[in-house]
Coordinates of C-alpha atoms in Angstrom, one line a residue:
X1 CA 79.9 -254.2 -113.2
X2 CA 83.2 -252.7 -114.5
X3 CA 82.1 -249.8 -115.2
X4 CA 81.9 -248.9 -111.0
X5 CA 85.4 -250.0 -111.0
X6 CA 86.5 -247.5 -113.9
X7 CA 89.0 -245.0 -112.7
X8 CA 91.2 -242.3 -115.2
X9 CA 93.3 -239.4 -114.4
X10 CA 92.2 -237.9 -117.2
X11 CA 88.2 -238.0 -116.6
X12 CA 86.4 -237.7 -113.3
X13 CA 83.5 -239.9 -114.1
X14 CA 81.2 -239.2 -111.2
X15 CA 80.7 -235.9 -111.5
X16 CA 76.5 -235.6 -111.4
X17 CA 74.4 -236.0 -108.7
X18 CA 71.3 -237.5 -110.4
X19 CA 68.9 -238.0 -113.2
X20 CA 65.8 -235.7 -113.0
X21 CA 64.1 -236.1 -116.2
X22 CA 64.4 -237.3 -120.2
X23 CA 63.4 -235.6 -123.4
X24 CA 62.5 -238.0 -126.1
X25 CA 61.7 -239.8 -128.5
X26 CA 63.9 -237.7 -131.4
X27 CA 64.6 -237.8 -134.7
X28 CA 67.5 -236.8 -136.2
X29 CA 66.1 -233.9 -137.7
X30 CA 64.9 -232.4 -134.0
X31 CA 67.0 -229.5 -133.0
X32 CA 67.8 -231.4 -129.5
X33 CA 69.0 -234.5 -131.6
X34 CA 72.9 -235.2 -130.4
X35 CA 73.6 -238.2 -131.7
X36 CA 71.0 -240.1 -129.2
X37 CA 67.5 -240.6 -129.0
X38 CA 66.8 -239.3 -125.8
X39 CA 68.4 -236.8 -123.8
X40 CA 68.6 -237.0 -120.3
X41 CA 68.6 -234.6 -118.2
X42 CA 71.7 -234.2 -115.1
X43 CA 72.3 -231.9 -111.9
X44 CA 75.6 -232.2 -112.0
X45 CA 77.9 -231.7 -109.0
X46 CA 78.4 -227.8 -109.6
X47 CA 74.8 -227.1 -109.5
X48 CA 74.5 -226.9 -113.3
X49 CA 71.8 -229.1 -114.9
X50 CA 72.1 -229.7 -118.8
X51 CA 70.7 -231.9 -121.3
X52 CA 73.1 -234.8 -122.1
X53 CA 72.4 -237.8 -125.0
X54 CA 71.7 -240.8 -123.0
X55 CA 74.0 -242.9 -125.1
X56 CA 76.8 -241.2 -123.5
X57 CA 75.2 -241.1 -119.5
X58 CA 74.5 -245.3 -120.1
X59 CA 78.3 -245.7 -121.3
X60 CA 80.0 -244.3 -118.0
X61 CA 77.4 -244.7 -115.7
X62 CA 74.2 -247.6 -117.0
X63 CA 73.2 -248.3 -112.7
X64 CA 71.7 -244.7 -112.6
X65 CA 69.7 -245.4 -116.1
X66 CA 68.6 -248.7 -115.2
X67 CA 67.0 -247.0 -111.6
X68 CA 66.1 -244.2 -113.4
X69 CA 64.2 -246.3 -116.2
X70 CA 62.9 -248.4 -114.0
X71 CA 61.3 -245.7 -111.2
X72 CA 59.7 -243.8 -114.6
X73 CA 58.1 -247.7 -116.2
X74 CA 61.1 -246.7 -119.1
X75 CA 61.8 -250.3 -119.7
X76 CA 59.5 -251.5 -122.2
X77 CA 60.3 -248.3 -124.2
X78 CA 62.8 -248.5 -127.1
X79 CA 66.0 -247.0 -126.0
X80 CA 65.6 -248.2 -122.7
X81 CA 65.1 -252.0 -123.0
X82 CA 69.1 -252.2 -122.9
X83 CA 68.7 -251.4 -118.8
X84 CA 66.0 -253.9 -118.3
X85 CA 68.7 -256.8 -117.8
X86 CA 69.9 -254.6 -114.8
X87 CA 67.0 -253.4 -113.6
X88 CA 65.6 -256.8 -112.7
X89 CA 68.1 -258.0 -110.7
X90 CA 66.6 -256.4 -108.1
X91 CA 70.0 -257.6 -105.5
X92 CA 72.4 -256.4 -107.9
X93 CA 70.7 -253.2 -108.6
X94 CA 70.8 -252.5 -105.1
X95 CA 74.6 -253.2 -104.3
X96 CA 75.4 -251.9 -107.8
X97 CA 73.6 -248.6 -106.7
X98 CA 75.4 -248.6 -103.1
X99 CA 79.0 -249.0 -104.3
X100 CA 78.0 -246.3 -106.9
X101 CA 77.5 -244.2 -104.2
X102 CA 80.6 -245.0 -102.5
X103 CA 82.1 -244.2 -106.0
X104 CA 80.6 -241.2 -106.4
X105 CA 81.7 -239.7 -102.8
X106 CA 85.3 -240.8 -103.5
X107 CA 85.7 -239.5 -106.8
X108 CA 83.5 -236.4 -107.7
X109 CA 85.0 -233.6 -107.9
X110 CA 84.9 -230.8 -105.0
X111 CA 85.3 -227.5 -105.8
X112 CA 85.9 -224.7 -103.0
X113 CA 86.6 -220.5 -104.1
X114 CA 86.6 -221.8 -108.3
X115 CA 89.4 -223.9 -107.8
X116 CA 89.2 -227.7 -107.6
X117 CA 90.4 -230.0 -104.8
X118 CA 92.4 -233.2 -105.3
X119 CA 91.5 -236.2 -103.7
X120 CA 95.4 -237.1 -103.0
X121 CA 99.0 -236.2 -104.2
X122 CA 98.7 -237.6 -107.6
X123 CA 95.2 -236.1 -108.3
X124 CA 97.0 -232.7 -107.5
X125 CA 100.0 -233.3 -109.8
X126 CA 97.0 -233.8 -112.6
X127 CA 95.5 -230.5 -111.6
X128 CA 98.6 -228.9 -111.5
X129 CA 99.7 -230.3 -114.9
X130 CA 95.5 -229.6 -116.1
X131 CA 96.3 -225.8 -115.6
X132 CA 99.4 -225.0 -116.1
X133 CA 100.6 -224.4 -113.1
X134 CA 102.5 -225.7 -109.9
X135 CA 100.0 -224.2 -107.3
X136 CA 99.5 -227.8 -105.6
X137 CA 103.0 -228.7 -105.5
X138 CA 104.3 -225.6 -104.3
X139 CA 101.6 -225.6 -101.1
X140 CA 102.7 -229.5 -100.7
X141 CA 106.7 -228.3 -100.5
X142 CA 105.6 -225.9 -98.2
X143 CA 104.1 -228.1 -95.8
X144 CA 107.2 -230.6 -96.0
X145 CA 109.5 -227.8 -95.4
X146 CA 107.7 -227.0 -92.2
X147 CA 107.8 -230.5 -91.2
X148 CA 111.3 -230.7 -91.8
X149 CA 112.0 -227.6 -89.9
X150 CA 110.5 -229.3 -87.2
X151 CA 112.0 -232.5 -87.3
X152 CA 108.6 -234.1 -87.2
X153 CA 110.2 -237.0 -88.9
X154 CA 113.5 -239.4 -88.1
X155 CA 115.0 -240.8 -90.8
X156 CA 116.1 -244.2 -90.6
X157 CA 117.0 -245.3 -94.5
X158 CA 115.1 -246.9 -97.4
X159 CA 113.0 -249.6 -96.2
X160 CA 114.4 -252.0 -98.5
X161 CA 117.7 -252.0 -96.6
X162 CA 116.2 -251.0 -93.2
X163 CA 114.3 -252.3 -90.1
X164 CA 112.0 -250.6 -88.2
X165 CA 112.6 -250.0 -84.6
X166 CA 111.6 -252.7 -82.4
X167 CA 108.4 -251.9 -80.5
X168 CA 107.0 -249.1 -83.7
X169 CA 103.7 -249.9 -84.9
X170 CA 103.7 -248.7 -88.6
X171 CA 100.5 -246.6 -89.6
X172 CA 99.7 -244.2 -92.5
X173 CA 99.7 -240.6 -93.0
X174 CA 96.9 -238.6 -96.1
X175 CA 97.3 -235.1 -97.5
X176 CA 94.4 -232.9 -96.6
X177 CA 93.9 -230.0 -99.4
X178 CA 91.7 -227.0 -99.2
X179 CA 92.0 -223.2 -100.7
X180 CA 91.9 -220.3 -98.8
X181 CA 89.1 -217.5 -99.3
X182 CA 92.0 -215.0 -101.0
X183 CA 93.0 -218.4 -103.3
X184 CA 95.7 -219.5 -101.6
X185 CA 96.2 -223.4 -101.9
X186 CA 97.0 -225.1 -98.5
X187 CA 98.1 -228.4 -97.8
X188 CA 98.7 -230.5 -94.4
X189 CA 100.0 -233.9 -94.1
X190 CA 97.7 -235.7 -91.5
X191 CA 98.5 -239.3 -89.3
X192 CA 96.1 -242.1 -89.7
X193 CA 95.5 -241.9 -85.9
X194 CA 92.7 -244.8 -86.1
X195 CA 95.2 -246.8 -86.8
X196 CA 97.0 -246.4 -83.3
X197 CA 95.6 -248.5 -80.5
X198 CA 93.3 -246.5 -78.2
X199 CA 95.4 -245.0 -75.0
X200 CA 94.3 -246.0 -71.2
X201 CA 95.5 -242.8 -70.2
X202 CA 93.2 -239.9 -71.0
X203 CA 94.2 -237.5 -73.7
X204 CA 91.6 -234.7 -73.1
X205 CA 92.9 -231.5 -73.4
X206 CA 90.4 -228.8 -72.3
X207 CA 89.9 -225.0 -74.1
X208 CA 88.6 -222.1 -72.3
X209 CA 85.2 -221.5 -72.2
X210 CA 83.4 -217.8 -74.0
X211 CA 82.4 -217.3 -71.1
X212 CA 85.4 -217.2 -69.2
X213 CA 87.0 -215.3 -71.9
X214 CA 84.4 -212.5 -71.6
X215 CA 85.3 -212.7 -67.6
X216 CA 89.2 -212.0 -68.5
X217 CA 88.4 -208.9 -71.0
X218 CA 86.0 -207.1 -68.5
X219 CA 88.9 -207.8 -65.7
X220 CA 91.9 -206.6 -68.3
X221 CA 89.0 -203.4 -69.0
X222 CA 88.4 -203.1 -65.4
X223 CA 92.6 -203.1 -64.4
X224 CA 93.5 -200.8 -67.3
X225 CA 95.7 -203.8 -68.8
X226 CA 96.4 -204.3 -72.6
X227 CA 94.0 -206.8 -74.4
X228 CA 95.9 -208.4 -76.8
X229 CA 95.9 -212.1 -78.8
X230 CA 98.3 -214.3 -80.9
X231 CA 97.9 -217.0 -83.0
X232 CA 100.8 -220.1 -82.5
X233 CA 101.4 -221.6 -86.2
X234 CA 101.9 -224.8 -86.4
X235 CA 101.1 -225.3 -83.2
X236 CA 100.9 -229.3 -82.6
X237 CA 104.3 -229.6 -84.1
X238 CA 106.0 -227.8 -81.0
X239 CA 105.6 -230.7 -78.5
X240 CA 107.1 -234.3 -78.6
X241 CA 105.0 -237.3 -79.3
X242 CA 104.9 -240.6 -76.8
X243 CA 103.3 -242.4 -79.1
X244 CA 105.8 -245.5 -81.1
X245 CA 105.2 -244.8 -84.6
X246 CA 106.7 -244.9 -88.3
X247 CA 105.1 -244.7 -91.6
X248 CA 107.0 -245.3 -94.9
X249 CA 107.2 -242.1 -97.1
X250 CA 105.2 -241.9 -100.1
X251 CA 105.5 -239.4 -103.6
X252 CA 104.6 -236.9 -101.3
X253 CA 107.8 -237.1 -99.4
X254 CA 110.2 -236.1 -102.2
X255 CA 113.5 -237.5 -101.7
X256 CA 112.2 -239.1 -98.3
X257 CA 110.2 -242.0 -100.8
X258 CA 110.0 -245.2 -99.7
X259 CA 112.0 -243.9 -96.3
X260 CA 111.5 -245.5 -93.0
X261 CA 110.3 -242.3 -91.0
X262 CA 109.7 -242.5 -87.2
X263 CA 107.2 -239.7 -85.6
X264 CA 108.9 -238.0 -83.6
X265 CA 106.2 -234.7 -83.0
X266 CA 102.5 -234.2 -82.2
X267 CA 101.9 -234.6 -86.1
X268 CA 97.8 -233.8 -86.5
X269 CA 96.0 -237.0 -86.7
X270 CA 97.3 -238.8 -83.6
X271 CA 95.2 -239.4 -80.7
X272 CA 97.4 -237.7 -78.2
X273 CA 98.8 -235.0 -79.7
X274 CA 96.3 -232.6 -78.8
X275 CA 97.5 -233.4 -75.0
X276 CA 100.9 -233.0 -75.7
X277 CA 100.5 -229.6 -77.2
X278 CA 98.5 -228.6 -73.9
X279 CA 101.1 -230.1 -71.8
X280 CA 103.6 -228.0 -73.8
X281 CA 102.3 -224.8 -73.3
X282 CA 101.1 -225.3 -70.1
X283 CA 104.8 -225.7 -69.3
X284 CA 105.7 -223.1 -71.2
X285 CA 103.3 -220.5 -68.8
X286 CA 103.8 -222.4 -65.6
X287 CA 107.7 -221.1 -66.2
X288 CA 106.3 -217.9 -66.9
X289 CA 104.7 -217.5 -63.2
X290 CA 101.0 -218.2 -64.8
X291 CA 98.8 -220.8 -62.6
X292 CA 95.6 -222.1 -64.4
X293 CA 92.2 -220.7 -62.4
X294 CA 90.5 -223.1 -60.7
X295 CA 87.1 -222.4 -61.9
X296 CA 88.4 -222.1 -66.2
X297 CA 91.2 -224.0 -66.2
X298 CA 92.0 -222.9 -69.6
X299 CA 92.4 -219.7 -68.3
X300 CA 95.9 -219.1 -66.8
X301 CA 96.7 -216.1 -64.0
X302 CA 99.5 -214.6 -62.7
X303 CA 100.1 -211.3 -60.2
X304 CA 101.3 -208.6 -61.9
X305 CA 104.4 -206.9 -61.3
X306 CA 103.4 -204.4 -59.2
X307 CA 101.0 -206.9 -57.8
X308 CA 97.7 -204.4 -58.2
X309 CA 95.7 -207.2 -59.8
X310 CA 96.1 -210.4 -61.9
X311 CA 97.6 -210.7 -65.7
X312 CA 95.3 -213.6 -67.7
X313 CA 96.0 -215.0 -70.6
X314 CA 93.1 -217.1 -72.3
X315 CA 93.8 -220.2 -74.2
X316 CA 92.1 -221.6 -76.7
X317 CA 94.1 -224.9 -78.3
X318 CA 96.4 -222.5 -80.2
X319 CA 94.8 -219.2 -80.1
X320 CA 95.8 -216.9 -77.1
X321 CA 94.3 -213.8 -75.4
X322 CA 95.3 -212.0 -72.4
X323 CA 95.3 -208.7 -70.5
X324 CA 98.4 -208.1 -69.2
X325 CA 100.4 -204.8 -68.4
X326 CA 103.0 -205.4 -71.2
X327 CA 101.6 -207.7 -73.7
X328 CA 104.9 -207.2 -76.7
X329 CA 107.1 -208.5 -73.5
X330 CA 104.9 -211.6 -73.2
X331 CA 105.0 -211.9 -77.2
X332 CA 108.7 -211.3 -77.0
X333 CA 109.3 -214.0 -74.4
X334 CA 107.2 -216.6 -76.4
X335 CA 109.2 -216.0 -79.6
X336 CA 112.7 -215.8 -78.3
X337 CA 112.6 -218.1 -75.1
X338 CA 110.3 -220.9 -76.2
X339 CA 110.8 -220.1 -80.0
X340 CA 107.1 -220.1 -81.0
X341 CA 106.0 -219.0 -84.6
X342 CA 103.2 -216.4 -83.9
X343 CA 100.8 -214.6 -86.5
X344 CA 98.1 -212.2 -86.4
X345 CA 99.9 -210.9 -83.0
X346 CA 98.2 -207.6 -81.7
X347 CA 95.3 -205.5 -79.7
X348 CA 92.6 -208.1 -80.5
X349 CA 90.2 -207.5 -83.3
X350 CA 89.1 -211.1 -84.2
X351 CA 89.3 -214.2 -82.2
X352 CA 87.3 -217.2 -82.0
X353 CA 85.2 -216.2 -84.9
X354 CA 84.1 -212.6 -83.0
X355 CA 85.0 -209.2 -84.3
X356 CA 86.1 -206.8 -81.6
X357 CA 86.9 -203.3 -81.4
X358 CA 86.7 -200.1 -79.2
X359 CA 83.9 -197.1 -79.3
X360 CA 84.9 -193.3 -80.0
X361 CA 84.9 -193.1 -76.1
X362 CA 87.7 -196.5 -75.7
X363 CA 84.9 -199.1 -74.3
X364 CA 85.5 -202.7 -75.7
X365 CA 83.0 -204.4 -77.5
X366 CA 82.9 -208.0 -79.2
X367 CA 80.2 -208.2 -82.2
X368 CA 80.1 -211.3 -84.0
X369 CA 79.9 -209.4 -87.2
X370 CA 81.8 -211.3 -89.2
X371 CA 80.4 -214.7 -88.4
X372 CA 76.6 -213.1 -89.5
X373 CA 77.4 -212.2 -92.4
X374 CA 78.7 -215.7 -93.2
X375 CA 75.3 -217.1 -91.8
X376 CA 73.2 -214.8 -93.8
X377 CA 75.4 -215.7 -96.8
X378 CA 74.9 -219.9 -95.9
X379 CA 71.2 -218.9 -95.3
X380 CA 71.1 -217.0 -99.2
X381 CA 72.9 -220.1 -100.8
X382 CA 70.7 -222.5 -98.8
X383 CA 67.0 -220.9 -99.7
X384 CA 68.0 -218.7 -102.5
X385 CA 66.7 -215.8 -101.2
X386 CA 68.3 -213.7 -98.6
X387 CA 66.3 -213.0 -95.0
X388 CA 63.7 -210.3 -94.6
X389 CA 65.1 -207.5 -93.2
X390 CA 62.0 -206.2 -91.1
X391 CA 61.8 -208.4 -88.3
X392 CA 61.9 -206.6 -85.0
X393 CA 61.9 -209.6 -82.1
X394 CA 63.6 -213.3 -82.9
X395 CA 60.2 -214.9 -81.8
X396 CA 56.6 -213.4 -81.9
X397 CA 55.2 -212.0 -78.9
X398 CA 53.3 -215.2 -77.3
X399 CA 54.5 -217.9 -79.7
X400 CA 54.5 -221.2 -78.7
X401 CA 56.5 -223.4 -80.8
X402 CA 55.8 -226.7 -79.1
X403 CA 52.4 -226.5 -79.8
X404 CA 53.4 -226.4 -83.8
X405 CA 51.2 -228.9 -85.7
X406 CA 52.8 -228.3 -89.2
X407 CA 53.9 -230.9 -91.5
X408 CA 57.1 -232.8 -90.0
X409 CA 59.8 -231.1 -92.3
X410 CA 61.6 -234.2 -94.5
X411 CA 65.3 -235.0 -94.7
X412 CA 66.5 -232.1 -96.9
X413 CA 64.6 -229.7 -94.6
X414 CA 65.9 -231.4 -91.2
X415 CA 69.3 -230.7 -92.7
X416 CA 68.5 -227.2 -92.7
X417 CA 66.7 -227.0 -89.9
X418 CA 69.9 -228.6 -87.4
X419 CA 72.2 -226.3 -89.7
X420 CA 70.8 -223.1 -88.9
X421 CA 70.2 -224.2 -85.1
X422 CA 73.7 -224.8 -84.7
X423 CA 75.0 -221.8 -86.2
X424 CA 72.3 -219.5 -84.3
X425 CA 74.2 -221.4 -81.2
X426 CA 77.7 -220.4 -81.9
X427 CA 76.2 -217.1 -82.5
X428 CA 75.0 -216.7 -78.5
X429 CA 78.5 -218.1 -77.3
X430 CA 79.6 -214.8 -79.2
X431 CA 77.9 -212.6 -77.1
X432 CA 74.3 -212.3 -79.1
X433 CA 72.0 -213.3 -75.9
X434 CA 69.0 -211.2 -77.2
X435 CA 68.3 -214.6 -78.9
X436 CA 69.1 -217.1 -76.0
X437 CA 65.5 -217.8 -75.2
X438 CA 64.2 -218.4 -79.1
X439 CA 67.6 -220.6 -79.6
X440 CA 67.4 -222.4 -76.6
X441 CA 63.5 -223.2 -77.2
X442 CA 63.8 -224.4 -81.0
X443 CA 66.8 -226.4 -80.1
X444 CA 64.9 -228.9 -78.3
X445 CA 63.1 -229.6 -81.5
X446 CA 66.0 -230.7 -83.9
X447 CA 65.6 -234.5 -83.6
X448 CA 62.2 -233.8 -85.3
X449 CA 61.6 -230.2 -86.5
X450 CA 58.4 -229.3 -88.3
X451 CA 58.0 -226.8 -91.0
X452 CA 56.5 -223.8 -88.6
X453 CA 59.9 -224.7 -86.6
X454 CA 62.1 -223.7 -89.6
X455 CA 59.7 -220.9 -90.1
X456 CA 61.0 -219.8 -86.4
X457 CA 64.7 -220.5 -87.4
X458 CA 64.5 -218.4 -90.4
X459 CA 63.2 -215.5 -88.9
X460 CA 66.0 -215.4 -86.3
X461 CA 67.8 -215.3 -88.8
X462 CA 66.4 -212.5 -90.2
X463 CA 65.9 -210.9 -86.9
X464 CA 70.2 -211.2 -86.5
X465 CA 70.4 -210.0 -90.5
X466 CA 68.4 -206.7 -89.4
X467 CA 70.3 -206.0 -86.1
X468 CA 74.1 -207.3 -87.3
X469 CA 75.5 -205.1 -86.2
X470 CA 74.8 -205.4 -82.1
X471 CA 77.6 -205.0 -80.3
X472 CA 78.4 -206.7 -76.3
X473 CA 80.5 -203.6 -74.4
X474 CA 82.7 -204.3 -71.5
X475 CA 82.2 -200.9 -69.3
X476 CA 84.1 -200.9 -66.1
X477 CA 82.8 -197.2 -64.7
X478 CA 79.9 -197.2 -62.2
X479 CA 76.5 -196.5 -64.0
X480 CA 75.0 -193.1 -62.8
X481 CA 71.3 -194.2 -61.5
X482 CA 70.5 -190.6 -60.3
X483 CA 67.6 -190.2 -62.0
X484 CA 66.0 -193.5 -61.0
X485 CA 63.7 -192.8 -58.1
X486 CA 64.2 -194.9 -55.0
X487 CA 61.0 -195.6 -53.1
X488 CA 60.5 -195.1 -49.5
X489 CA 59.2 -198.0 -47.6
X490 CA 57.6 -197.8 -44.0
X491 CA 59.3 -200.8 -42.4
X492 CA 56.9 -200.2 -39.4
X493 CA 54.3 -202.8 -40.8
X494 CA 54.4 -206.1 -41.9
X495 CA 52.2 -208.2 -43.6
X496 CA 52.5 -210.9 -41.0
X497 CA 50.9 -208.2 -38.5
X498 CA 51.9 -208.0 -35.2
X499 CA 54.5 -210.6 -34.1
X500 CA 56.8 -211.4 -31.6
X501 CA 60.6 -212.8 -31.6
X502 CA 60.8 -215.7 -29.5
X503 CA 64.3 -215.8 -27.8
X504 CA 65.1 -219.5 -26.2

């Protein structure tokens, strides 16, 4: 079993998703021959499949030979009698398999826009050293400065020479890594929340619905008020933590190693922190005159100077819209009175994942442009093709999908299936109702979708692919309905014919 256990910063040893197939018996004269006399064939975790000696697979990894020996009656065979040992304690095999697994998840390599992501702070330093570069370690300092700039963290000394606070529970923090689309490397330092016990008091904090922020741009559109939104960086960081906590700095922390640091900030991870940034900005508006509605409390009103309607601003954890009459004096007060980092602030073009814009004529629209062309993209990595593009209608005219009697799709297929139901979902809260009825029907089939149902999810799909560029307008101006004849009625007759009123 030690070779489950075997871990080296210089090799990622679980880096292939399965066996599919051998090649073999060769001699050494065959072309194929590398040392090995069969070859083996991998899918490796990049989506690559090559032919590999089995010599060297059995080495690192002898579980997945003994199960894939065993499934294909390999055993007896010369070459393969060194798995039979394995493969017949049947127990063994099958916690030798399971930890395998677990192995395999915790130390195959990811890789996200050609760049590979580390599984913690050392395996960056690796990377970093691997390329040549300090990519990792610059995006780490990055995130530690911000911290620091914070004060997310009170230092109270080495922890050799230092108590804790009395009441603190201590608890972890991990570094979370990912790479942006235009390659840049991000890093954020996360608490171990799970460790913290769970609170009695409630720490829900609530976002506005798309619905009620399509109700505050037709009301901003219908008052001639600015729409504009903002994004608040590092957003969590801005209100104070209740919570009693302290880790002990790792490698990560630089000079902070081995430190005693008590949380003093929302820092991501922690249960409540999400409430304390709502209570902070909530705070922050009440001071600014705003009152959340009663119906969307998420979405915050105020009367507006000249008191001719109400100013709203939206708020969506830390992404803020809102029609008001001067939208760069809000902006200004939130940077210079409350000190709040904003990006991306302007007239709104993309929030929440939705495109928007304005006609020729000025009329606001919200398209969810953007967000199809990532689903078609999903759909062509998914199926390997990309949708038709001649659908007309999201459903055919008098299909019945519950009365489907298709094969029951397997677990690969169900994956897709929920996949694409869930994005088509997100894709009606963005304003795309035209496929409400399809969506809402096929979604009532995802615990157990059969194949005709992902044949209906795919041509949705499609259907959205042809028409991606629909748009949802917000006009405010009273439609013109003068050429719509208006029948008379003769209100003489009834069809309950001729009755009385009775008056007590």
């Amino acid at each position: 079993m030690d070779h489950i256990n075997k871990d080296s910063e210089q090799e990622v040893f679980w880096r292939f998703k399965r066996i599919s197939s051998h090649q073999g018996p060769l001699s050494k004269g065959h072309p194929d021959y590398n040392g090995s006399s069969y070859n083996v064939q991998v899918e490796w975790e990049n989506g690559e499949i090559t032919f590999e000696p089995l010599d060297i697979i059995a080495a690192d990894d002898p579980v997945s030979c003994a199960v894939y020996a065993r499934e294909h009656g390999l055993l007896d065979t010369p070459g393969w009698k060194r798995f039979k040992r394995i493969a017949k304690r049947e127990k063994v095999l099958r916690r030798a398999v399971n930890q395998a697994k677990i192995r395999s998840f915790k130390t195959a390599p990811r890789f996200k826009y050609g760049y590979e992501i580390p599984r913690n702070y050392e395996h960056a330093l690796f990377l970093d050293r691997r390329n040549g570069n300090t990519m990792w370690q610059d995006a780490n300092k990055l995130e530690f400065d911000q911290l620091a700039e914070y004060q997310t963290f009170l230092d109270m000394g080495p922890s050799s020479s230092t108590t804790p606070p009395a009441g603190y529970k201590r608890i972890r923090v991990h570094l979370v890594f990912d790479v942006k689309h235009d390659g840049r490397h991000k890093v954020r330092c996360v608490a171990d929340g799970h460790l913290t016990e769970i609170p009695l008091d409630s720490v829900y904090s609530g976002v506005v619905s798309l619905r009620g922020l399509r109700l505050m741009l037709f009301l901003a559109e219908l008052n001639d008020m600015e729409v504009w939104a903002t994004d608040i960086g590092n957003a969590y960081l801005e209100a104070t933590t209740k919570e009693k906590l302290y880790i002990i700095g790792g490698s990560e922390f630089g000079n902070l190693e081995g430190h005693i640091l008590v949380i003093q900030k929302a820092l991501y991870g922690l249960r409540s922190s999400g409430k304390r940034w709502h209570e902070r900005l909530a705070d922050c508006l009440r001071n600014e005159g705003f009152q959340p509605c009663k119906v969307e409390p998420d979405l915050w009103i105020r009367p507006s100077k000249d008191e001719s309607c109400y100013e709203m601003v939206a708020v969506y954890v830390d992404d803020l819209a809102f029609g008001v009459k001067d939208p760069q004096a809000l902006l200004t007060t939130l940077i210079q009175k409350y000190k709040f980092k904003l990006k991306g602030s302007g007239p709104i073009s993309f929030h929440l994942g939705c495109d928007f814009g304005r006609d020729p004529d000025g009329t606001l629209y919200m398209a969810p442009e953007q967000y199809i062309d990532r689903m078609v993209a999903q759909y062509e990595q998914m199926f390997g093709t990309k949708p038709r593009d001649n659908v007309t209608s999201p459903l055919d005219k008098g299909d019945h999908p519950e009365t489907d009697t298709s094969e029951l799709l397997d677990a690969k297929g169900i994956q897709q299936y929920q996949s694409l139901i869930g994005s088509l979902q997100w894709a009606v809260s963005l304003g795309r109702f035209d496929i409400t009825t399809a969506v809402m029907t096929l979604s009532s089939f995802r615990a157990l979708p059969r194949e005709g149902h992902l044949k209906r999810a795919k041509r949705i799909v499609s259907y959205l692919y042809r028409f991606s560029r629909a748009k949802l307008r917000f006009r405010t101006h009273e439609p013109d309905l003068s050429d719509i004849p208006i029948p008379e009625y003769d209100w003489g007759e009834s069809v309950y014919g001729k009755v009385k009123e009775e008056i007590p």
